């Protein structure tokens, strides 16, 4: 079930049987020479959409611009500064909590979102700790799961791409987007075949260290077929993971 394609009476009805929601959260940033700028938003979005269709879990709109300042040396990248992202996530959560949602599962596609999301959770919990959340506000439970860390999914990615999976513009994430949007595939030869690895600072430093945007990966291996295998495994794992989140105290 997709929030964007529902009416308000349908959401009111949903809330009678469940107070949980999945919010895909991603980024709009360069993903190397053959990866889509939307990769980190598309991956959690497509997995969550299929999981919602199969299970009836409500899936909210994708939070599709995240914390990606280090990619700004490449055209097309859009970022929030961490403080803006913390404020925006807090407002998204506060809106949902007003309607009665008290379990918010953020389904993440971008490593750079982990720190600001964790800070946003602390901000939201602080409203309760300081007693400012309102006496009629039920305590909320927040959770962040990276799609590649769903049970079994990382192992499958490494099994399909034993060499050159890498850590940015990975063969797996590019495959997922090629499965979702086969018409957007790009054929590009990579030089070097496997990109260098290293640490990340600001945008200029990033472009100097990783001139074509990749880190440790060879995404020329990406294919829609590999993407389909990963998505199918991730959909199943996401449904189980969300259900466990809903059951936990
Ligand atoms: Ni990515």
GROMACS .gro file of C-alpha atoms and ligand atoms in nm:
model
  250
    1UNK     CA    1   0.000   0.000   0.000
    2UNK     CA    2   0.143   0.337  -0.105
    3UNK     CA    3   0.064   0.652   0.090
    4UNK     CA    4   0.097   0.862  -0.227
    5UNK     CA    5  -0.168   0.656  -0.401
    6UNK     CA    6  -0.410   0.646  -0.109
    7UNK     CA    7  -0.685   0.884   0.000
    8UNK     CA    8  -0.706   1.018   0.354
    9UNK     CA    9  -1.002   0.792   0.446
   10UNK     CA   10  -0.791   0.494   0.336
   11UNK     CA   11  -0.506   0.604   0.565
   12UNK     CA   12  -0.757   0.658   0.848
   13UNK     CA   13  -0.880   0.303   0.792
   14UNK     CA   14  -0.522   0.162   0.776
   15UNK     CA   15  -0.445   0.320   1.113
   16UNK     CA   16  -0.721   0.111   1.274
   17UNK     CA   17  -0.521  -0.204   1.203
   18UNK     CA   18  -0.160  -0.079   1.201
   19UNK     CA   19   0.031   0.223   1.327
   20UNK     CA   20   0.350   0.136   1.138
   21UNK     CA   21   0.491   0.279   0.817
   22UNK     CA   22   0.801   0.235   0.601
   23UNK     CA   23   0.968   0.552   0.473
   24UNK     CA   24   1.228   0.493   0.200
   25UNK     CA   25   1.516   0.733   0.251
   26UNK     CA   26   1.785   0.799  -0.007
   27UNK     CA   27   1.999   1.057  -0.177
   28UNK     CA   28   2.041   1.236  -0.509
   29UNK     CA   29   2.411   1.207  -0.584
   30UNK     CA   30   2.659   1.093  -0.845
   31UNK     CA   31   2.705   0.717  -0.872
   32UNK     CA   32   3.001   0.690  -1.104
   33UNK     CA   33   3.004   0.698  -1.483
   34UNK     CA   34   2.725   0.443  -1.540
   35UNK     CA   35   2.516   0.482  -1.223
   36UNK     CA   36   2.201   0.692  -1.192
   37UNK     CA   37   2.194   1.004  -0.973
   38UNK     CA   38   1.885   0.863  -0.805
   39UNK     CA   39   2.044   0.525  -0.719
   40UNK     CA   40   2.030   0.556  -0.341
   41UNK     CA   41   1.666   0.667  -0.348
   42UNK     CA   42   1.556   0.422  -0.618
   43UNK     CA   43   1.694   0.113  -0.439
   44UNK     CA   44   1.495   0.145  -0.114
   45UNK     CA   45   1.195   0.285  -0.303
   46UNK     CA   46   1.158  -0.009  -0.542
   47UNK     CA   47   1.219  -0.270  -0.269
   48UNK     CA   48   0.972  -0.100  -0.033
   49UNK     CA   49   0.709  -0.054  -0.304
   50UNK     CA   50   0.711  -0.424  -0.391
   51UNK     CA   51   0.710  -0.519  -0.022
   52UNK     CA   52   0.411  -0.288   0.033
   53UNK     CA   53   0.226  -0.437  -0.265
   54UNK     CA   54   0.284  -0.792  -0.142
   55UNK     CA   55   0.213  -0.743   0.227
   56UNK     CA   56  -0.024  -0.447   0.266
   57UNK     CA   57   0.238  -0.256   0.471
   58UNK     CA   58   0.200   0.119   0.418
   59UNK     CA   59   0.494   0.280   0.236
   60UNK     CA   60   0.536   0.656   0.254
   61UNK     CA   61   0.689   0.894   0.001
   62UNK     CA   62   1.064   0.862  -0.056
   63UNK     CA   63   1.282   1.108   0.133
   64UNK     CA   64   1.496   1.137  -0.177
   65UNK     CA   65   1.751   1.411  -0.107
   66UNK     CA   66   1.985   1.327   0.179
   67UNK     CA   67   2.324   1.414   0.318
   68UNK     CA   68   2.573   1.404   0.029
   69UNK     CA   69   2.794   1.713   0.050
   70UNK     CA   70   3.100   1.505  -0.045
   71UNK     CA   71   2.949   1.433  -0.389
   72UNK     CA   72   2.895   1.801  -0.482
   73UNK     CA   73   3.205   1.801  -0.704
   74UNK     CA   74   2.996   1.609  -0.960
   75UNK     CA   75   2.713   1.771  -1.160
   76UNK     CA   76   2.361   1.676  -1.063
   77UNK     CA   77   2.424   1.604  -0.696
   78UNK     CA   78   2.179   1.772  -0.455
   79UNK     CA   79   2.235   1.767  -0.079
   80UNK     CA   80   2.086   1.877   0.249
   81UNK     CA   81   2.330   1.995   0.513
   82UNK     CA   82   2.310   1.756   0.812
   83UNK     CA   83   2.122   2.009   1.030
   84UNK     CA   84   1.858   2.059   0.756
   85UNK     CA   85   1.816   1.687   0.720
   86UNK     CA   86   1.773   1.638   1.094
   87UNK     CA   87   1.504   1.911   1.095
   88UNK     CA   88   1.328   1.768   0.788
   89UNK     CA   89   1.320   1.412   0.923
   90UNK     CA   90   1.188   1.544   1.255
   91UNK     CA   91   0.904   1.724   1.073
   92UNK     CA   92   0.818   1.417   0.864
   93UNK     CA   93   0.802   1.209   1.183
   94UNK     CA   94   0.601   1.472   1.375
   95UNK     CA   95   0.344   1.486   1.092
   96UNK     CA   96   0.300   1.109   1.091
   97UNK     CA   97   0.289   1.092   1.472
   98UNK     CA   98   0.006   1.346   1.476
   99UNK     CA   99  -0.207   1.097   1.280
  100UNK     CA  100  -0.127   0.815   1.521
  101UNK     CA  101   0.173   0.647   1.361
  102UNK     CA  102   0.401   0.531   1.641
  103UNK     CA  103   0.634   0.294   1.455
  104UNK     CA  104   0.840   0.456   1.179
  105UNK     CA  105   1.080   0.232   0.988
  106UNK     CA  106   1.321   0.436   0.777
  107UNK     CA  107   1.451   0.218   0.494
  108UNK     CA  108   1.780   0.365   0.389
  109UNK     CA  109   1.983   0.359   0.067
  110UNK     CA  110   2.274   0.590   0.151
  111UNK     CA  111   2.559   0.555   0.402
  112UNK     CA  112   2.588   0.934   0.443
  113UNK     CA  113   2.234   0.941   0.588
  114UNK     CA  114   2.316   0.718   0.885
  115UNK     CA  115   2.470   0.985   1.112
  116UNK     CA  116   2.207   1.259   1.049
  117UNK     CA  117   1.924   1.004   1.080
  118UNK     CA  118   2.062   0.889   1.413
  119UNK     CA  119   2.081   1.254   1.529
  120UNK     CA  120   1.722   1.309   1.406
  121UNK     CA  121   1.606   1.013   1.615
  122UNK     CA  122   1.772   1.170   1.922
  123UNK     CA  123   1.597   1.503   1.850
  124UNK     CA  124   1.258   1.331   1.823
  125UNK     CA  125   1.308   1.125   2.138
  126UNK     CA  126   1.423   1.439   2.321
  127UNK     CA  127   1.076   1.591   2.268
  128UNK     CA  128   0.938   1.307   2.481
  129UNK     CA  129   1.217   1.321   2.737
  130UNK     CA  130   1.167   1.694   2.789
  131UNK     CA  131   0.791   1.639   2.816
  132UNK     CA  132   0.716   1.864   2.518
  133UNK     CA  133   0.558   1.600   2.296
  134UNK     CA  134   0.209   1.652   2.442
  135UNK     CA  135   0.029   1.428   2.687
  136UNK     CA  136  -0.191   1.271   2.416
  137UNK     CA  137   0.114   1.178   2.203
  138UNK     CA  138   0.194   0.808   2.212
  139UNK     CA  139   0.565   0.735   2.243
  140UNK     CA  140   0.719   0.669   1.904
  141UNK     CA  141   0.965   0.401   1.803
  142UNK     CA  142   1.206   0.478   1.521
  143UNK     CA  143   1.431   0.244   1.329
  144UNK     CA  144   1.679   0.274   1.043
  145UNK     CA  145   1.770  -0.020   0.823
  146UNK     CA  146   2.015  -0.003   0.534
  147UNK     CA  147   1.877  -0.214   0.248
  148UNK     CA  148   2.211  -0.391   0.192
  149UNK     CA  149   2.212  -0.499   0.557
  150UNK     CA  150   1.878  -0.681   0.546
  151UNK     CA  151   1.924  -1.045   0.652
  152UNK     CA  152   2.080  -1.242   0.366
  153UNK     CA  153   2.099  -0.953   0.121
  154UNK     CA  154   2.463  -0.851   0.173
  155UNK     CA  155   2.570  -1.215   0.138
  156UNK     CA  156   2.378  -1.245  -0.188
  157UNK     CA  157   2.539  -0.926  -0.326
  158UNK     CA  158   2.886  -1.059  -0.243
  159UNK     CA  159   2.799  -1.396  -0.395
  160UNK     CA  160   2.686  -1.236  -0.723
  161UNK     CA  161   2.979  -0.990  -0.732
  162UNK     CA  162   3.273  -1.155  -0.552
  163UNK     CA  163   3.512  -0.900  -0.709
  164UNK     CA  164   3.457  -0.525  -0.753
  165UNK     CA  165   3.138  -0.486  -0.546
  166UNK     CA  166   3.304  -0.187  -0.374
  167UNK     CA  167   3.153   0.067  -0.137
  168UNK     CA  168   3.020   0.345  -0.361
  169UNK     CA  169   2.852   0.302  -0.699
  170UNK     CA  170   2.848  -0.068  -0.614
  171UNK     CA  171   2.772  -0.332  -0.874
  172UNK     CA  172   2.471  -0.436  -0.663
  173UNK     CA  173   2.303  -0.099  -0.626
  174UNK     CA  174   2.352  -0.016  -0.994
  175UNK     CA  175   2.200  -0.357  -1.078
  176UNK     CA  176   1.892  -0.280  -0.866
  177UNK     CA  177   1.836   0.047  -1.054
  178UNK     CA  178   1.887  -0.127  -1.391
  179UNK     CA  179   1.620  -0.380  -1.290
  180UNK     CA  180   1.386  -0.096  -1.190
  181UNK     CA  181   1.461   0.118  -1.498
  182UNK     CA  182   1.611  -0.103  -1.772
  183UNK     CA  183   1.578   0.179  -2.027
  184UNK     CA  184   1.828   0.386  -1.823
  185UNK     CA  185   2.118   0.139  -1.846
  186UNK     CA  186   2.451   0.289  -1.958
  187UNK     CA  187   2.744   0.105  -2.109
  188UNK     CA  188   3.071   0.262  -1.996
  189UNK     CA  189   3.422   0.116  -1.983
  190UNK     CA  190   3.585   0.168  -1.644
  191UNK     CA  191   3.945   0.289  -1.599
  192UNK     CA  192   4.082   0.152  -1.378
  193UNK     CA  193   3.859  -0.153  -1.384
  194UNK     CA  194   3.823  -0.142  -1.004
  195UNK     CA  195   3.818   0.205  -0.845
  196UNK     CA  196   4.051   0.303  -0.558
  197UNK     CA  197   3.942   0.303  -0.193
  198UNK     CA  198   4.000   0.565   0.077
  199UNK     CA  199   3.834   0.796   0.325
  200UNK     CA  200   3.592   1.082   0.249
  201UNK     CA  201   3.616   1.451   0.339
  202UNK     CA  202   3.482   1.745   0.136
  203UNK     CA  203   3.365   1.760  -0.226
  204UNK     CA  204   3.692   1.879  -0.386
  205UNK     CA  205   3.895   1.624  -0.196
  206UNK     CA  206   3.652   1.350  -0.303
  207UNK     CA  207   3.681   1.437  -0.671
  208UNK     CA  208   4.063   1.447  -0.646
  209UNK     CA  209   4.076   1.103  -0.482
  210UNK     CA  210   3.800   0.936  -0.684
  211UNK     CA  211   3.797   1.114  -1.022
  212UNK     CA  212   3.506   0.923  -1.178
  213UNK     CA  213   3.306   0.900  -0.855
  214UNK     CA  214   3.337   0.529  -0.777
  215UNK     CA  215   3.493   0.390  -0.459
  216UNK     CA  216   3.635   0.037  -0.476
  217UNK     CA  217   3.383  -0.083  -0.732
  218UNK     CA  218   3.345  -0.209  -1.087
  219UNK     CA  219   2.980  -0.134  -1.165
  220UNK     CA  220   3.027  -0.224  -1.534
  221UNK     CA  221   2.930  -0.574  -1.408
  222UNK     CA  222   2.579  -0.449  -1.319
  223UNK     CA  223   2.279  -0.613  -1.487
  224UNK     CA  224   1.900  -0.610  -1.452
  225UNK     CA  225   1.911  -0.987  -1.394
  226UNK     CA  226   2.138  -0.947  -1.092
  227UNK     CA  227   1.916  -0.659  -0.976
  228UNK     CA  228   1.608  -0.880  -0.994
  229UNK     CA  229   1.769  -1.147  -0.772
  230UNK     CA  230   1.874  -0.885  -0.517
  231UNK     CA  231   1.534  -0.711  -0.515
  232UNK     CA  232   1.342  -1.038  -0.471
  233UNK     CA  233   1.560  -1.137  -0.174
  234UNK     CA  234   1.538  -0.787  -0.026
  235UNK     CA  235   1.157  -0.766  -0.056
  236UNK     CA  236   1.114  -1.089   0.138
  237UNK     CA  237   1.368  -0.984   0.400
  238UNK     CA  238   1.213  -0.637   0.437
  239UNK     CA  239   0.865  -0.777   0.506
  240UNK     CA  240   1.007  -1.005   0.778
  241UNK     CA  241   1.224  -0.730   0.924
  242UNK     CA  242   0.934  -0.482   0.939
  243UNK     CA  243   0.704  -0.738   1.100
  244UNK     CA  244   0.969  -0.812   1.365
  245UNK     CA  245   1.004  -0.437   1.427
  246UNK     CA  246   0.627  -0.406   1.475
  247UNK     CA  247   0.617  -0.700   1.719
  248UNK     CA  248   0.911  -0.590   1.934
  249UNK     CA  249   0.832  -0.403   2.254
  250LIG    NI1  250   2.480   0.445  -0.333
   0.00000   0.00000   0.00000
